Structure formats: structure tokens, C-alpha cells
């Protein structure tokens, strides 16, 4: 089953935020999936950047026509 871990990122460079991204990257690796960042986004990533969520879903289904989500902020 294809997996993408889509991590919300608000763009701040604080140690906590960067640690969050690394934990999400680790989760993606543990699941054997892809890691992507949706930015700028907070807790409600689907409301903040709905196009990033839609792109991530379409890429998994193979209908994204090559659209990509940023691999790193």
C-alpha cells in the first residue's frame, strides 16, 4: 500500500518545529513511504493548504500527472 506522510510546516526554524519534521520524516521511512511537507500550514493542514493535500492524494493514486509536493521546506 503506498504511503505518504504529509507534514504541516509553518516555516519557522525553531528547534521544536525542525524536530517535528524529522520525526515525520522518520515515520515515513519506517513505513516505507514518501515524506512531503505542506507549507505554510499549521494543525489544520487541509484548511491551510488544501492543494498540497489534494496533490499528495493524487500522487498516490497515480492521477497527479507528475505534480509534486515539496520534499523539504
PDB file of C-alpha atoms in Angstrom:
ATOM      1  CA  UNK A   1       0.000   0.000   0.000  1.00  0.00           C
ATOM      2  CA  UNK A   2       1.518   3.376  -0.946  1.00  0.00           C
ATOM      3  CA  UNK A   3       2.027   5.781   1.946  1.00  0.00           C
ATOM      4  CA  UNK A   4       2.814   9.480   2.131  1.00  0.00           C
ATOM      5  CA  UNK A   5       3.458  11.252   5.397  1.00  0.00           C
ATOM      6  CA  UNK A   6       2.418  14.853   4.722  1.00  0.00           C
ATOM      7  CA  UNK A   7       3.805  17.078   7.471  1.00  0.00           C
ATOM      8  CA  UNK A   8       2.397  20.526   8.105  1.00  0.00           C
ATOM      9  CA  UNK A   9       5.116  23.150   8.483  1.00  0.00           C
ATOM     10  CA  UNK A  10       4.591  26.809   9.350  1.00  0.00           C
ATOM     11  CA  UNK A  11       8.009  27.881   8.122  1.00  0.00           C
ATOM     12  CA  UNK A  12       9.523  28.663  11.498  1.00  0.00           C
ATOM     13  CA  UNK A  13      13.067  27.457  12.115  1.00  0.00           C
ATOM     14  CA  UNK A  14      12.647  26.677  15.804  1.00  0.00           C
ATOM     15  CA  UNK A  15      14.255  23.543  17.198  1.00  0.00           C
ATOM     16  CA  UNK A  16      10.823  22.115  18.035  1.00  0.00           C
ATOM     17  CA  UNK A  17       9.443  22.623  14.543  1.00  0.00           C
ATOM     18  CA  UNK A  18      12.523  21.143  12.897  1.00  0.00           C
ATOM     19  CA  UNK A  19      12.409  18.177  15.293  1.00  0.00           C
ATOM     20  CA  UNK A  20       8.748  17.671  14.305  1.00  0.00           C
ATOM     21  CA  UNK A  21       9.727  17.472  10.633  1.00  0.00           C
ATOM     22  CA  UNK A  22      12.498  14.988  11.358  1.00  0.00           C
ATOM     23  CA  UNK A  23      10.116  12.787  13.380  1.00  0.00           C
ATOM     24  CA  UNK A  24       7.663  12.816  10.483  1.00  0.00           C
ATOM     25  CA  UNK A  25      10.473  12.008   8.038  1.00  0.00           C
ATOM     26  CA  UNK A  26      11.416   9.073  10.286  1.00  0.00           C
ATOM     27  CA  UNK A  27       7.809   7.867  10.344  1.00  0.00           C
ATOM     28  CA  UNK A  28       7.709   7.898   6.543  1.00  0.00           C
ATOM     29  CA  UNK A  29      10.949   5.902   6.415  1.00  0.00           C
ATOM     30  CA  UNK A  30       9.652   3.418   8.983  1.00  0.00           C
ATOM     31  CA  UNK A  31       6.508   2.916   6.907  1.00  0.00           C
ATOM     32  CA  UNK A  32       8.498   2.609   3.685  1.00  0.00           C
ATOM     33  CA  UNK A  33       6.664   5.619   2.335  1.00  0.00           C
ATOM     34  CA  UNK A  34       7.250   9.039   0.940  1.00  0.00           C
ATOM     35  CA  UNK A  35       7.768  12.186   3.024  1.00  0.00           C
ATOM     36  CA  UNK A  36       6.323  15.519   1.931  1.00  0.00           C
ATOM     37  CA  UNK A  37       5.956  18.928   3.515  1.00  0.00           C
ATOM     38  CA  UNK A  38       2.878  21.136   3.237  1.00  0.00           C
ATOM     39  CA  UNK A  39       3.797  24.757   3.906  1.00  0.00           C
ATOM     40  CA  UNK A  40       2.862  27.178   5.159  1.00  0.00           C
ATOM     41  CA  UNK A  41       0.477  25.150   7.258  1.00  0.00           C
ATOM     42  CA  UNK A  42      -0.489  24.615  10.850  1.00  0.00           C
ATOM     43  CA  UNK A  43      -2.510  21.939  12.592  1.00  0.00           C
ATOM     44  CA  UNK A  44      -5.361  22.106  10.052  1.00  0.00           C
ATOM     45  CA  UNK A  45      -3.231  21.411   7.002  1.00  0.00           C
ATOM     46  CA  UNK A  46      -6.292  20.554   4.927  1.00  0.00           C
ATOM     47  CA  UNK A  47      -7.705  24.041   5.523  1.00  0.00           C
ATOM     48  CA  UNK A  48      -4.382  25.896   5.250  1.00  0.00           C
ATOM     49  CA  UNK A  49      -3.083  24.318   2.025  1.00  0.00           C
ATOM     50  CA  UNK A  50      -5.793  22.094   0.538  1.00  0.00           C
ATOM     51  CA  UNK A  51      -3.924  21.942  -2.775  1.00  0.00           C
ATOM     52  CA  UNK A  52      -0.973  20.204  -1.073  1.00  0.00           C
ATOM     53  CA  UNK A  53      -3.277  17.599   0.451  1.00  0.00           C
ATOM     54  CA  UNK A  54      -5.050  17.017  -2.857  1.00  0.00           C
ATOM     55  CA  UNK A  55      -1.707  16.746  -4.691  1.00  0.00           C
ATOM     56  CA  UNK A  56      -0.396  14.196  -2.180  1.00  0.00           C
ATOM     57  CA  UNK A  57      -3.533  12.062  -2.594  1.00  0.00           C
ATOM     58  CA  UNK A  58      -3.488  12.296  -6.381  1.00  0.00           C
ATOM     59  CA  UNK A  59       0.213  11.407  -6.498  1.00  0.00           C
ATOM     60  CA  UNK A  60      -0.532   8.223  -4.525  1.00  0.00           C
ATOM     61  CA  UNK A  61      -3.333   7.290  -6.884  1.00  0.00           C
ATOM     62  CA  UNK A  62      -1.197   7.895  -9.952  1.00  0.00           C
ATOM     63  CA  UNK A  63      -3.504  10.646 -11.245  1.00  0.00           C
ATOM     64  CA  UNK A  64      -1.367  13.562 -10.087  1.00  0.00           C
ATOM     65  CA  UNK A  65       0.188  13.913 -13.557  1.00  0.00           C
ATOM     66  CA  UNK A  66       3.660  14.395 -12.111  1.00  0.00           C
ATOM     67  CA  UNK A  67       2.678  17.089  -9.606  1.00  0.00           C
ATOM     68  CA  UNK A  68       4.945  17.038  -6.597  1.00  0.00           C
ATOM     69  CA  UNK A  69       4.792  18.206  -3.033  1.00  0.00           C
ATOM     70  CA  UNK A  70       7.949  19.809  -1.681  1.00  0.00           C
ATOM     71  CA  UNK A  71      10.342  17.271  -0.222  1.00  0.00           C
ATOM     72  CA  UNK A  72      11.810  19.789   2.176  1.00  0.00           C
ATOM     73  CA  UNK A  73      10.887  23.343   3.189  1.00  0.00           C
TER      74      UNK A  73
END
